[in-house]
GROMACS .gro file of C-alpha atoms in nm:
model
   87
    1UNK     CA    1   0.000   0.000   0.000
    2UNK     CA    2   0.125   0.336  -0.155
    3UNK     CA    3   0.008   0.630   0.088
    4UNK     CA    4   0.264   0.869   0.144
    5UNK     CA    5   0.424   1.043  -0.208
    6UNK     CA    6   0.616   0.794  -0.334
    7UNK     CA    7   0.880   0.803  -0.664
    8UNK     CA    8   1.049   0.540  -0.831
    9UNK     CA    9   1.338   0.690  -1.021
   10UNK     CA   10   1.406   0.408  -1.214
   11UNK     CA   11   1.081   0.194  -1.316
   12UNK     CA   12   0.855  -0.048  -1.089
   13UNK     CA   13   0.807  -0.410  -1.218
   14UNK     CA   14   0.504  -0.600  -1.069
   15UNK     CA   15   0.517  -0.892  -1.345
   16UNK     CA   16   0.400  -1.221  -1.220
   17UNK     CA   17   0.240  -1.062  -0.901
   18UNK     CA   18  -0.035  -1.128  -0.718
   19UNK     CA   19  -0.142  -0.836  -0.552
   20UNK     CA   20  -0.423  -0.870  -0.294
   21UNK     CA   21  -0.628  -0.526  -0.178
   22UNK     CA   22  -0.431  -0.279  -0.318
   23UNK     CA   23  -0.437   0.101  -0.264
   24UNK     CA   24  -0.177   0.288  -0.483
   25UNK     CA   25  -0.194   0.646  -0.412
   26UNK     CA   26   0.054   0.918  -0.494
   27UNK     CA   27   0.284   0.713  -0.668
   28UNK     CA   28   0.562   0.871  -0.915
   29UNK     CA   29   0.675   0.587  -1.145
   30UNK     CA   30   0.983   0.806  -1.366
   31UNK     CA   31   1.046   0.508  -1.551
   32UNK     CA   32   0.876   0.207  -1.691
   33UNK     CA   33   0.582   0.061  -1.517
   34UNK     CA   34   0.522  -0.324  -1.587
   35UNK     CA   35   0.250  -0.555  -1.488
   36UNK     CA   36   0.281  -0.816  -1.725
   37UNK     CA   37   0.065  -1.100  -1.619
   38UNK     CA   38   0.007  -0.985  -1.271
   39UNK     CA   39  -0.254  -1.075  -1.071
   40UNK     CA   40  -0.486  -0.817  -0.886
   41UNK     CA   41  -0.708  -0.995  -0.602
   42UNK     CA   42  -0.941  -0.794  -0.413
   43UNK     CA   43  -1.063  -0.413  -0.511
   44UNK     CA   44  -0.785  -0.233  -0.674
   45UNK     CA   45  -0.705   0.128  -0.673
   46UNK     CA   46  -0.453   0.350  -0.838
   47UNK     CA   47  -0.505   0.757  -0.753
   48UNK     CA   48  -0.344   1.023  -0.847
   49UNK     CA   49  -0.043   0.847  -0.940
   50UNK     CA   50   0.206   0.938  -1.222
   51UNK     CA   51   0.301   0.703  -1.453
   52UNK     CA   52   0.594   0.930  -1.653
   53UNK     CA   53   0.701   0.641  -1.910
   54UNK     CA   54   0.543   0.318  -2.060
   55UNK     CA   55   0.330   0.184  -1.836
   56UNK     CA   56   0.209  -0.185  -1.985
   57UNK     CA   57  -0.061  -0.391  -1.787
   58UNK     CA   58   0.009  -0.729  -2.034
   59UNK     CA   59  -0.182  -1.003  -1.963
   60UNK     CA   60  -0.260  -0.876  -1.610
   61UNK     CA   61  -0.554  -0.964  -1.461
   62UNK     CA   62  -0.823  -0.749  -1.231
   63UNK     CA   63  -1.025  -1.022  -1.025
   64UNK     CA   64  -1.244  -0.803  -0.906
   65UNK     CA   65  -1.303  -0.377  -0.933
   66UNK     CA   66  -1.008  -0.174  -1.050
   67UNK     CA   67  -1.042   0.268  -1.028
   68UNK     CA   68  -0.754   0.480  -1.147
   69UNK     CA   69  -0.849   0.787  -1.035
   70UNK     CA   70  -0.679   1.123  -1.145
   71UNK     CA   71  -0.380   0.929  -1.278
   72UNK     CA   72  -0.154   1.082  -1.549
   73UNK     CA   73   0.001   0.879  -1.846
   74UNK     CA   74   0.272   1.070  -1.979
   75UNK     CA   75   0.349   0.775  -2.246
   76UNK     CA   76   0.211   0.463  -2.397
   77UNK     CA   77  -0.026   0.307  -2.136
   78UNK     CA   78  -0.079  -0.078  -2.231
   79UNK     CA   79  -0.421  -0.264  -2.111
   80UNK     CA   80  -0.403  -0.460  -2.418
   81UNK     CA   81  -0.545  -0.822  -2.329
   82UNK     CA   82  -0.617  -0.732  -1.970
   83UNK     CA   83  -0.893  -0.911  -1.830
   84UNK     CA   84  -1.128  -0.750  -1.572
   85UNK     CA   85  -1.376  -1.021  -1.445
   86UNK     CA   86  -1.591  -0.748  -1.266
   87UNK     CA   87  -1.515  -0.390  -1.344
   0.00000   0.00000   0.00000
C-alpha cells in the first residue's frame, strides 16, 4: 500500500504478481511501469499516481473492481489483453 508520495526513479516491475487489496496512491513511477501478467485480487485502486514512461498492464488480470483515479500517463499506457472479471 502506496500512501505517502512515493517516486520510483528508475521503473517499478510488478510482473508475475499477485497483488491482494491494493491502494496505490501518490505514486511517481519516472520510468517504466510493468505488470505483465500480474494478478490483482481484491478491489484495486490506483489515484493520483504518475506514470511518466510506458506503463504496460500485459496479460494482467483485475479479479475483481479496478479505479484509477486522477492518474496521469505521460506515455504509452498498455491494457491490451487485460482481463477485468468485474469492473
Amino acid at each position: 500500500q502506496f500512501g505517502k508520495p512515493t517516486v520510483c526513479e528508475k521503473g517499478l516491475d510488478l510482473s508475475f504478481s499477485v497483488v491482494n487489496k491494493a491502494v496505490i496512491a501518490k505514486l511517481t513511477v519516472q520510468g517504466n511501469f510493468t505488470a505483465a501478467h500480474a494478478e490483482f485480487r481484491g478491489k484495486c485502486v490506483f489515484a493520483d499516481c504518475a506514470f511518466e514512461k510506458k506503463a504496460s498492464f500485459w496479460e494482467a488480470r483485475f479479479a475483481t473492481w479496478v479505479d484509477f483515479k486522477n492518474c496521469v500517463f505521460a506515455a504509452e499506457a498498455d491494457f491490451r489483453t487485460v482481463t477485468c472479471d468485474q469492473g
